[in-house]
PDB file of C-alpha atoms in Angstrom:
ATOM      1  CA  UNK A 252      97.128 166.050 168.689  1.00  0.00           C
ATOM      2  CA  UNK A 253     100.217 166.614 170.431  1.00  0.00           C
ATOM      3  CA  UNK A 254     102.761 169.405 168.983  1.00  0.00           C
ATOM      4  CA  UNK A 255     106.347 168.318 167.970  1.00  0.00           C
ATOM      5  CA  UNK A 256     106.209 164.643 168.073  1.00  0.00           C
ATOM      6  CA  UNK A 257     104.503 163.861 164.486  1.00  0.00           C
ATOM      7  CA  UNK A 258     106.551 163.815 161.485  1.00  0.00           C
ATOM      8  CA  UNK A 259     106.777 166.434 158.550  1.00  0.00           C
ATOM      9  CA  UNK A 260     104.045 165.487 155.568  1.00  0.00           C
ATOM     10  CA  UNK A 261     104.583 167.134 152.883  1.00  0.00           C
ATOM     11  CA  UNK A 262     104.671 166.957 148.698  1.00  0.00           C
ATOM     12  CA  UNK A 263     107.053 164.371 146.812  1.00  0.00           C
ATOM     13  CA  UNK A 264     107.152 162.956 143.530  1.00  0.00           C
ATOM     14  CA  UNK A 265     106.428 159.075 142.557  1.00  0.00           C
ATOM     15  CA  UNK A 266     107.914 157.226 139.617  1.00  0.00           C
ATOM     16  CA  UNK A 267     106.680 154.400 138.418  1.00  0.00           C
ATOM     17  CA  UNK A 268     108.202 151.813 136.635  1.00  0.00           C
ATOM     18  CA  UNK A 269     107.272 152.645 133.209  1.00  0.00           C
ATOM     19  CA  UNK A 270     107.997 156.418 133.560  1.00  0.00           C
ATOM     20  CA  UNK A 271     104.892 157.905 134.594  1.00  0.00           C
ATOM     21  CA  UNK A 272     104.719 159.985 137.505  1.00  0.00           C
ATOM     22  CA  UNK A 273     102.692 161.628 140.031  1.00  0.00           C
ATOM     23  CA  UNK A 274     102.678 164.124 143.308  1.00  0.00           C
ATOM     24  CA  UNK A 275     101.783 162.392 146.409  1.00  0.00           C
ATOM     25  CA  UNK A 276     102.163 163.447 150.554  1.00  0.00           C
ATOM     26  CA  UNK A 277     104.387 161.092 152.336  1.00  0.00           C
ATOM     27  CA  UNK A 278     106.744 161.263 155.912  1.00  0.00           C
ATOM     28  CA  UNK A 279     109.722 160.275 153.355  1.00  0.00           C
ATOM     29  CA  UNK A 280     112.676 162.052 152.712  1.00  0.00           C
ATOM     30  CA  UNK A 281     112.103 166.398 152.260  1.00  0.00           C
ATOM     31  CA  UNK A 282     109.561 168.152 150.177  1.00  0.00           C
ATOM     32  CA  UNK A 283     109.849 167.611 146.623  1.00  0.00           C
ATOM     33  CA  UNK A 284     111.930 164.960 146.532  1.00  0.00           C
ATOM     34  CA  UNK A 285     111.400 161.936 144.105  1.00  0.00           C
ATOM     35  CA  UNK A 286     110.720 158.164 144.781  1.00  0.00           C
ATOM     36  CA  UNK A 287     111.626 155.853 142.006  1.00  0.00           C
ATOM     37  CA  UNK A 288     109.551 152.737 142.450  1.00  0.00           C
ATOM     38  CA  UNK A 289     111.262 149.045 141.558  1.00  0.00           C
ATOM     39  CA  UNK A 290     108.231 147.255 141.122  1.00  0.00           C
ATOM     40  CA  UNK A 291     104.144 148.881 141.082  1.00  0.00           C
ATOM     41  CA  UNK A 292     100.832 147.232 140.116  1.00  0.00           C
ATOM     42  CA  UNK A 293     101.662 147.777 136.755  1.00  0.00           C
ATOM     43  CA  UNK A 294     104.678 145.249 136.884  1.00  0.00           C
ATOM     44  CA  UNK A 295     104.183 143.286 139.625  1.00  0.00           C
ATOM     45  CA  UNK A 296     103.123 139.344 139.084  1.00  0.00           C
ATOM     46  CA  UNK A 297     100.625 139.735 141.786  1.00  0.00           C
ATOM     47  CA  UNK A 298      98.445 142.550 140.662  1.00  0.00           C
ATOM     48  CA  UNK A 299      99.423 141.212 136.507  1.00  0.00           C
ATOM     49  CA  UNK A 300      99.130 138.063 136.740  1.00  0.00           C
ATOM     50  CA  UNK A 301     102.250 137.105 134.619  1.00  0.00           C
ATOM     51  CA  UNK A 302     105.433 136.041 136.886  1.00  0.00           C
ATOM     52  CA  UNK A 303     108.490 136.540 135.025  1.00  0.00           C
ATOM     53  CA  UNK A 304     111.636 134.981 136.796  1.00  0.00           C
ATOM     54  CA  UNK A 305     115.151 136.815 136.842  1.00  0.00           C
ATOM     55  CA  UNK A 306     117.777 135.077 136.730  1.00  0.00           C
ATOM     56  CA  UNK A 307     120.409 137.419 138.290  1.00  0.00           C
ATOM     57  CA  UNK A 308     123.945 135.201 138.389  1.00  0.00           C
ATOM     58  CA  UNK A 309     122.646 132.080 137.955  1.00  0.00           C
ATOM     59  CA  UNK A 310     120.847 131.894 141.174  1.00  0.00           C
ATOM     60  CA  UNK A 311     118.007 130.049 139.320  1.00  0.00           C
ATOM     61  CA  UNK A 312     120.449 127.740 138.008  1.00  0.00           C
ATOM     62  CA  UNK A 313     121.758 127.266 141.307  1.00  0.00           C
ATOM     63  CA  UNK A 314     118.644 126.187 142.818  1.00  0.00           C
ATOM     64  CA  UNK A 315     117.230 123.509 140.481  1.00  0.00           C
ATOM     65  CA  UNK A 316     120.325 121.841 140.483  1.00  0.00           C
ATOM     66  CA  UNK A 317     120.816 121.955 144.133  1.00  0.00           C
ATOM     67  CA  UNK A 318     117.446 120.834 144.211  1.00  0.00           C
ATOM     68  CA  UNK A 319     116.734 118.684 141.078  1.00  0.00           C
ATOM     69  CA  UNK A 320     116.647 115.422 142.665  1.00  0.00           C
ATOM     70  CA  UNK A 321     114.288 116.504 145.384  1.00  0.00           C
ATOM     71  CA  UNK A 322     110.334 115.542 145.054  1.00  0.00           C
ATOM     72  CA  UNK A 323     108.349 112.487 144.171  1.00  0.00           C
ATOM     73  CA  UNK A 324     109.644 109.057 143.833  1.00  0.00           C
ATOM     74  CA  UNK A 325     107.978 106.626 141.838  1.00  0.00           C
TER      75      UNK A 325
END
């Protein structure tokens, strides 16, 4: 490998969504500093299998009635 073009691995800290955490070696940030995950396989509807939607200012809302007449005619 060449010297002085790969980046710096070293130690950080992970935290999940639920509050556990856990050591790790990533290019991120500096040594020992903490990455607060949004979403993990312990929350996430793909790894779950439960999908939960958000509604975060009506943007749901928005959509069906935007789109509420849209689909199958009989």
């Amino acid at each position: 490998m060449k010297s002085g073009i790969h980046p710096i691995y070293h130690t950080i800290n992970v935290i999940m969504t639920d509050g556990t955490q856990f050591q790790t070696r990533s290019c991120m940030g500096k040594d020992g500093d903490t990455l607060r995950l949004d979403i993990d396989p312990k929350s996430h509807p793909a790894w779950t299998g439960v999908q939960r939607i958000m509604d975060t200012g009506g943007q749901v809302a928005k959509f069906n009635k935007r789109f509420a007449g849209l689909g199958l005619k009989n």
